[in-house]
Coordinates of C-alpha atoms and ligand atoms in Angstrom, one line a residue:
M125 CA -3.8 -28.2 -8.2
K126 CA -3.2 -24.4 -9.4
I127 CA -3.3 -21.8 -7.1
N128 CA -3.0 -17.9 -8.0
F129 CA -1.0 -15.5 -5.9
S130 CA -3.9 -13.0 -6.2
E131 CA -7.1 -12.3 -8.0
M132 CA -9.3 -9.9 -9.2
Y133 CA -13.0 -10.1 -8.4
V134 CA -15.6 -9.0 -11.2
D135 CA -19.0 -9.6 -10.8
D136 CA -22.3 -8.4 -12.4
G137 CA -22.6 -5.5 -10.2
I138 CA -19.0 -4.2 -11.5
K139 CA -20.0 -4.8 -15.2
K140 CA -23.3 -3.1 -14.9
A141 CA -21.6 0.0 -13.2
V142 CA -18.9 0.1 -16.2
L143 CA -21.4 -0.4 -18.7
K144 CA -23.5 2.3 -17.0
I145 CA -20.7 4.9 -17.7
L146 CA -19.9 3.7 -21.0
D147 CA -23.8 4.5 -21.9
S148 CA -23.4 8.0 -20.1
G149 CA -21.0 9.4 -22.5
R150 CA -19.4 11.4 -19.3
Y151 CA -15.9 9.7 -18.9
I152 CA -14.1 12.2 -16.8
K153 CA -14.8 14.7 -13.8
G154 CA -18.6 13.3 -13.3
H155 CA -20.6 12.1 -10.4
E156 CA -19.0 8.8 -10.0
L157 CA -15.5 10.3 -8.9
E158 CA -17.1 12.6 -6.8
I159 CA -19.4 10.0 -4.9
F160 CA -16.6 7.6 -4.7
E161 CA -14.2 10.0 -3.1
K162 CA -16.9 11.0 -0.6
E163 CA -17.3 7.5 0.2
F164 CA -13.7 6.3 0.4
A165 CA -13.1 9.2 2.5
D166 CA -16.0 8.1 5.0
F167 CA -14.6 4.6 5.0
C168 CA -11.2 5.6 6.2
T169 CA -12.8 8.2 8.6
S170 CA -11.4 11.1 6.6
K171 CA -12.9 14.1 5.6
F172 CA -11.8 14.3 2.1
G173 CA -10.8 12.0 -0.7
V174 CA -8.8 13.1 -3.6
G175 CA -8.9 10.5 -6.6
V176 CA -5.9 10.5 -8.7
S177 CA -4.2 8.4 -11.6
S178 CA -2.2 5.9 -9.0
G179 CA -0.7 5.5 -5.7
T180 CA 2.5 6.6 -6.8
S181 CA 1.1 9.8 -8.2
A182 CA -0.6 10.3 -4.8
I183 CA 2.5 10.1 -2.9
L184 CA 3.9 12.7 -5.7
L185 CA 1.4 15.2 -5.5
S186 CA 1.1 14.9 -1.7
L187 CA 4.9 15.7 -1.7
I188 CA 4.3 18.9 -4.2
A189 CA 1.7 20.1 -1.8
A190 CA 3.2 19.8 1.1
G191 CA 5.8 22.4 -0.5
I192 CA 8.7 19.4 -0.3
K193 CA 11.1 20.6 -2.8
K194 CA 14.8 20.0 -4.2
G195 CA 17.4 19.5 -1.7
D196 CA 14.8 18.7 1.1
E197 CA 15.4 15.4 3.1
V198 CA 12.4 12.8 3.1
I199 CA 12.6 9.9 5.6
V200 CA 11.1 6.7 4.1
P201 CA 11.7 3.0 4.7
S202 CA 13.9 1.1 1.9
H203 CA 12.1 -2.3 2.6
T204 CA 9.1 -1.3 0.2
F205 CA 8.1 -0.9 -3.4
I206 CA 10.1 2.0 -5.2
A207 CA 7.2 4.0 -5.3
S208 CA 7.4 5.0 -1.7
A209 CA 10.5 6.6 -2.0
S210 CA 11.1 7.4 -6.0
P211 CA 8.7 10.5 -6.1
A212 CA 10.8 12.4 -3.5
K213 CA 13.8 11.4 -5.7
F214 CA 12.2 12.6 -8.6
L215 CA 11.6 16.0 -7.3
G216 CA 15.1 16.2 -6.7
C217 CA 14.9 15.7 -2.9
T218 CA 17.1 13.0 -1.0
P219 CA 15.4 10.1 0.3
V220 CA 16.9 8.9 3.5
Y221 CA 16.3 5.5 4.6
A222 CA 15.2 3.9 7.7
D223 CA 15.4 0.3 8.8
I224 CA 12.4 -1.7 9.6
D225 CA 11.2 -3.4 12.8
P226 CA 12.1 -7.1 12.5
E227 CA 8.4 -8.2 13.8
T228 CA 6.3 -6.0 11.5
Y229 CA 8.4 -5.0 8.5
T230 CA 7.4 -1.5 8.7
M231 CA 9.5 1.4 9.6
D232 CA 11.5 1.4 12.8
V233 CA 10.5 4.6 14.5
D234 CA 13.8 4.4 16.9
H235 CA 15.9 4.4 13.7
L236 CA 14.0 7.2 12.4
K237 CA 14.8 9.5 15.4
K238 CA 18.6 9.1 14.4
L239 CA 17.9 10.2 11.0
I240 CA 16.1 13.7 11.5
T241 CA 18.5 16.5 10.4
S242 CA 17.7 20.2 9.9
K243 CA 17.0 19.5 6.1
T244 CA 14.1 16.8 7.0
K245 CA 10.7 18.1 5.8
A246 CA 8.8 15.1 5.8
I247 CA 8.4 11.2 7.1
I248 CA 6.6 8.9 4.6
P249 CA 5.9 5.5 7.0
V250 CA 4.8 2.5 4.8
H251 CA 2.0 0.1 6.0
L252 CA 3.6 -2.5 4.3
Y253 CA 2.0 -5.8 3.6
G254 CA -1.4 -4.6 5.5
H255 CA 0.4 -3.9 8.6
P256 CA 0.2 -0.6 10.1
V257 CA 3.4 1.2 11.1
D258 CA 3.6 2.0 15.0
M259 CA 2.2 5.6 14.3
K260 CA 1.9 7.2 18.0
P261 CA 5.6 7.7 18.4
L262 CA 6.1 8.6 14.9
L263 CA 3.2 11.3 14.9
E264 CA 4.8 12.6 18.2
I265 CA 8.2 13.1 16.6
A266 CA 6.8 14.8 13.4
E267 CA 4.7 17.0 15.4
D268 CA 7.8 17.9 17.8
K269 CA 10.0 18.7 14.6
G270 CA 7.6 20.0 12.3
L271 CA 7.6 17.3 9.5
F272 CA 4.8 16.3 7.1
V273 CA 3.5 12.9 7.6
I274 CA 2.8 11.0 4.3
E275 CA 1.1 7.5 5.0
D276 CA 1.7 5.2 2.3
A277 CA -1.3 3.0 2.8
C278 CA -1.2 1.9 -0.8
Q279 CA -1.0 -1.8 0.6
A280 CA -3.1 -1.3 3.5
H281 CA -6.9 -0.3 3.0
A282 CA -8.8 -1.0 5.8
A283 CA -5.9 -1.7 8.2
E284 CA -6.2 -0.2 11.7
Y285 CA -3.8 1.4 14.1
R286 CA -5.2 1.4 17.7
G287 CA -8.7 1.3 16.3
K288 CA -8.1 4.1 13.6
K289 CA -7.8 3.5 10.0
T290 CA -4.4 3.8 8.0
G291 CA -5.1 6.8 5.9
S292 CA -6.5 8.9 8.5
L293 CA -3.5 9.1 10.6
G294 CA -0.9 11.4 9.1
D295 CA -1.3 14.8 7.2
V296 CA -2.2 12.6 3.9
G297 CA -2.9 8.9 3.3
C298 CA -2.1 7.6 -0.3
F299 CA -3.9 4.6 -1.6
S300 CA -3.1 2.3 -4.8
F301 CA -5.9 0.7 -6.7
F302 CA -3.6 -1.3 -8.8
P303 CA -5.4 -4.5 -9.6
S304 CA -3.8 -6.7 -7.0
K305 CA -4.3 -4.4 -4.5
N306 CA -7.1 -5.4 -1.6
M307 CA -9.5 -3.4 -3.4
T308 CA -8.9 -2.2 -7.1
V309 CA -10.5 -0.1 -9.9
A310 CA -9.6 -2.8 -12.3
G311 CA -6.5 -0.7 -13.7
D312 CA -4.4 2.0 -12.6
G313 CA -5.9 4.4 -9.9
G314 CA -5.2 6.0 -6.3
M315 CA -6.7 8.2 -3.7
I316 CA -5.4 10.7 -1.1
T317 CA -7.1 11.0 2.1
T318 CA -6.8 14.0 4.2
N319 CA -8.4 16.0 7.1
N320 CA -7.0 19.5 6.1
D321 CA -9.4 21.8 3.8
E322 CA -6.5 23.7 2.4
L323 CA -4.5 20.2 1.2
A324 CA -7.6 18.9 -0.2
D325 CA -8.4 22.2 -2.2
K326 CA -4.4 22.1 -3.6
L327 CA -4.3 18.7 -4.5
S328 CA -7.8 18.5 -6.2
M329 CA -6.1 21.5 -8.4
L330 CA -2.7 19.7 -8.7
R331 CA -4.1 16.6 -10.5
D332 CA -6.1 18.8 -12.9
H333 CA -3.8 21.3 -14.5
G334 CA -3.7 23.6 -11.2
R335 CA -7.5 25.0 -11.8
K336 CA -10.7 24.9 -10.4
D337 CA -12.1 27.0 -13.0
K338 CA -12.0 25.5 -16.6
Y339 CA -9.9 28.0 -18.3
I340 CA -7.7 29.7 -15.3
H341 CA -4.8 27.7 -14.1
E342 CA -4.1 29.4 -10.5
I343 CA -1.1 27.0 -9.8
L344 CA 1.0 24.7 -12.0
G345 CA -0.4 21.0 -12.2
L346 CA -0.6 18.3 -14.5
N347 CA -3.3 15.9 -15.7
F348 CA -3.4 12.9 -12.6
R349 CA -6.9 12.3 -12.6
L350 CA -9.1 9.6 -12.0
S351 CA -11.7 8.7 -14.6
E352 CA -15.4 7.5 -14.3
I353 CA -15.1 4.1 -15.0
P354 CA -12.4 3.3 -12.5
A355 CA -14.3 5.5 -10.0
A356 CA -17.5 3.4 -10.6
V357 CA -15.4 0.0 -10.3
G358 CA -14.1 1.4 -7.1
R359 CA -17.4 2.2 -5.5
E360 CA -18.4 -1.4 -6.2
Q361 CA -15.4 -2.7 -5.0
L362 CA -15.4 -0.6 -1.8
K363 CA -18.7 -2.3 -1.0
H364 CA -16.8 -5.7 -0.6
L365 CA -13.8 -4.4 1.0
P366 CA -15.0 -5.0 4.8
G367 CA -16.0 -8.6 3.8
W368 CA -13.0 -9.1 1.6
T369 CA -10.6 -8.0 4.8
D370 CA -12.2 -10.7 7.2
K371 CA -11.5 -13.4 4.7
R372 CA -7.8 -12.2 4.3
R373 CA -7.6 -12.4 8.0
K374 CA -9.4 -15.9 8.2
A375 CA -7.1 -17.2 5.4
A376 CA -4.1 -15.6 7.5
A377 CA -5.0 -17.3 10.6
K378 CA -5.4 -20.5 9.0
Y379 CA -2.0 -20.4 7.3
N380 CA -0.6 -19.3 11.0
E381 CA -1.9 -22.5 12.4
L382 CA -0.5 -24.6 9.5
L383 CA 2.8 -23.3 9.5
E384 CA 3.7 -22.5 12.9
G385 CA 7.0 -24.0 13.7
I386 CA 7.9 -24.6 10.3
V387 CA 8.6 -21.4 8.7
E388 CA 8.5 -18.0 10.4
T389 CA 4.9 -16.6 10.1
P390 CA 3.8 -13.2 10.2
K391 CA 3.1 -11.3 13.4
E392 CA 0.2 -8.8 14.1
A393 CA 1.1 -6.2 16.8
K394 CA -1.2 -5.9 19.7
W395 CA -2.2 -2.3 18.4
A396 CA -2.8 -3.5 14.9
K397 CA -5.1 -4.7 12.6
H398 CA -3.2 -6.4 9.7
V399 CA -5.2 -6.6 6.4
Y400 CA -2.6 -9.1 4.9
H401 CA -2.5 -7.5 1.6
L402 CA 0.7 -10.2 1.3
Y403 CA 0.9 -13.2 3.5
V404 CA 4.9 -13.1 4.0
I405 CA 6.9 -15.8 5.5
Q406 CA 10.5 -16.1 6.2
T407 CA 12.8 -19.2 5.5
D408 CA 16.4 -20.6 4.6
D409 CA 16.8 -21.1 0.8
R410 CA 13.7 -19.2 0.0
D411 CA 14.4 -19.6 -3.5
G412 CA 14.7 -23.3 -3.3
L413 CA 11.2 -23.2 -1.4
S414 CA 9.5 -20.8 -4.1
N415 CA 10.8 -23.0 -7.0
H416 CA 9.3 -26.5 -5.1
L417 CA 6.1 -24.3 -4.8
N418 CA 6.1 -23.2 -8.2
Q419 CA 6.6 -26.9 -9.5
Q420 CA 3.4 -27.7 -7.4
G421 CA 1.0 -25.1 -9.6
I422 CA 1.6 -22.8 -6.6
S423 CA 2.4 -19.1 -7.3
T424 CA 4.5 -17.1 -5.1
G425 CA 6.4 -13.6 -4.9
V426 CA 9.0 -11.9 -3.2
H427 CA 8.2 -8.4 -2.0
Y428 CA 11.0 -7.1 -2.5
P429 CA 14.0 -9.0 -3.6
V430 CA 16.1 -5.6 -3.9
P431 CA 15.6 -2.9 -1.4
V432 CA 14.9 0.8 -2.6
H433 CA 18.6 1.9 -1.1
R434 CA 20.1 -0.8 -3.4
Q435 CA 18.2 0.2 -6.4
P436 CA 20.6 1.8 -9.6
C437 CA 18.5 4.3 -10.1
M438 CA 18.2 5.7 -6.3
D439 CA 22.1 6.2 -6.0
A440 CA 22.2 5.4 -2.1
G441 CA 25.8 4.2 -2.1
K442 CA 26.8 1.7 0.1
L443 CA 24.3 2.2 2.9
K444 CA 23.9 -0.6 5.4
L445 CA 20.5 -1.4 7.0
P446 CA 21.1 -4.4 9.0
V447 CA 17.1 -5.6 9.4
T448 CA 16.2 -4.9 5.7
D449 CA 19.3 -6.6 4.2
A450 CA 19.0 -9.6 6.5
C451 CA 15.2 -10.2 5.7
V452 CA 15.3 -9.6 1.9
D453 CA 16.9 -12.8 1.0
R454 CA 14.6 -14.8 3.1
I455 CA 11.1 -13.6 2.6
L456 CA 8.5 -15.1 0.5
S457 CA 4.8 -14.0 -0.2
L458 CA 2.5 -16.8 -0.3
P459 CA -1.0 -17.0 -2.3
M460 CA -3.6 -14.4 -0.7
H461 CA -6.6 -13.4 -1.7
P462 CA -10.3 -13.3 -0.4
Q463 CA -11.4 -16.3 -2.7
L464 CA -8.6 -18.4 -1.5
K465 CA -10.2 -21.8 -0.2
D466 CA -9.2 -23.8 3.0
E467 CA -8.4 -26.9 0.7
E468 CA -5.8 -24.5 -1.1
I469 CA -4.3 -23.4 1.8
E470 CA -4.1 -26.7 3.4
Y471 CA -2.4 -27.8 -0.1
V472 CA 0.2 -24.9 0.1
A473 CA 0.8 -25.8 3.8
E474 CA 1.2 -29.6 2.9
K475 CA 3.6 -28.7 0.1
I476 CA 6.0 -26.6 2.4
K477 CA 6.0 -29.3 4.9
E478 CA 7.0 -31.6 2.2
W479 CA 9.9 -29.5 1.2
K480 CA 11.3 -28.9 4.8
K481 CA 11.4 -32.7 5.4
Ligands
PLP1863 C1 3.7 0.4 -0.8 C2 3.2 0.9 -2.2 N1 3.9 2.4 -2.1 C3 3.5 2.9 -3.3 C4 2.9 1.9 -4.4 C5 2.4 2.6 -5.9 O1 1.1 2.5 -6.4 P1 0.7 2.6 -7.7 O2 1.4 1.2 -8.5 O3 -0.7 2.3 -7.8 O4 1.5 3.7 -8.5 C6 2.5 0.5 -4.3 C7 1.9 -0.3 -5.4 O5 2.6 -0.9 -6.4 C8 3.0 0.1 -3.3 O6 2.5 -1.2 -2.9

C-alpha cells in the first residue's frame, strides 16, 4: 500500500471555475476575489476578508497595519512554522518566544504573561495543527496591556474556540491556502479576516501599492494581491470545507481509537474544535518509527524538527523552552487528509504496532 501524507482535491467544479477565469481575460482585481473575500469572511463570522498572496504576507501586512515597527517586541510561540515569527523579525522587531502547553502544542498563556515588557506591542497565537489556542485568557491579557492580537490560523480553517471560529477572535486572523492546507487555492494564497473597518481598508491598500484610486498611492504598499484564478479555486474549495473538516475529525477519531496506549495521541481540549490539519503523535525513537513507516509506503512528516528559536536566521541565542525543546525530537505527523480511507488508517496503525513490538 502507498499512503500519501496529504492530498489536494480537484474536481470538475474547480476545473470549470479556472477555465471561466481564463476565458474571461480578467486575471486580477476582479469579482472572484471580491466574492471569495466575502464568502470566506462570512464563513469565519468576520466582517471583512482581505485576500493576499500567502499566509506569510497575511502576517507581515497585519503587523504593518497595526503599526508594529523596528524595536517593538512581538510574542510568538517557537513551536510553529517559521513564518509565524519571521515577518516580525523581517520588520526589525524582536520576536519573543513563548513555550507551549504540552497537551495542545499551542502557546502557554501563563508563560506569555511573564514575557510582556514595556516594548511588547503584539501577540501572535498560532492555532497549530488545527487546535485553537486558549484565547480567553490571552485576549484578557491583550486587552489589559493594549496589545494587538494576530491569530495565525494558517493551519486552522474552520477550527473553533468555545464555539467561535478561529480567525474571528483576535484583531486579525491570518490564513494560508498553501496546497497542503485544509483548503487551498491550488498554489500560494492567503486571507486576513477582521471586524475592524479601518484595518480592512488599510490592509487592502497595503497589498495593492497603497492605493484605492488607480493613480494615487496614499500609503506605502507593495504587491501582495491574490489573483482571480486562485480566488475562484478558493471559492470552490470553501464549499467543501465543512465536509472535509468532518472527515478529518473522523479520521483522527479512528487513529485515536487504534493507537491509544501504543503512542501518545493528540488531545482536544474541552473548549476546542480541532480540525486536524496535522495528526501528530509522540513516541521514543521517532526517526526509527518514521523510517519504518516510510519503508512500508507510508509518508510521514515532522512539524517541526527545529523550533524557530533555534533557526540560524532568527539569532535567538541559547534560549531554553523546556516543553518545546522536549517535544521536537518525539513528534511525528501521520498521513491526514479528507480522502484517507479507514483501511489506510488501519494499515498505518498496524505498522506502528508492528514496529512497537
Ligand atoms: C502556522 C503557519 N504560519 C504561517 C504559514 C505561512 O503560510 P504560507 O506558506 O501561505 O506563506 C504557514 C504555512 O505554511 C503555517 O503553517
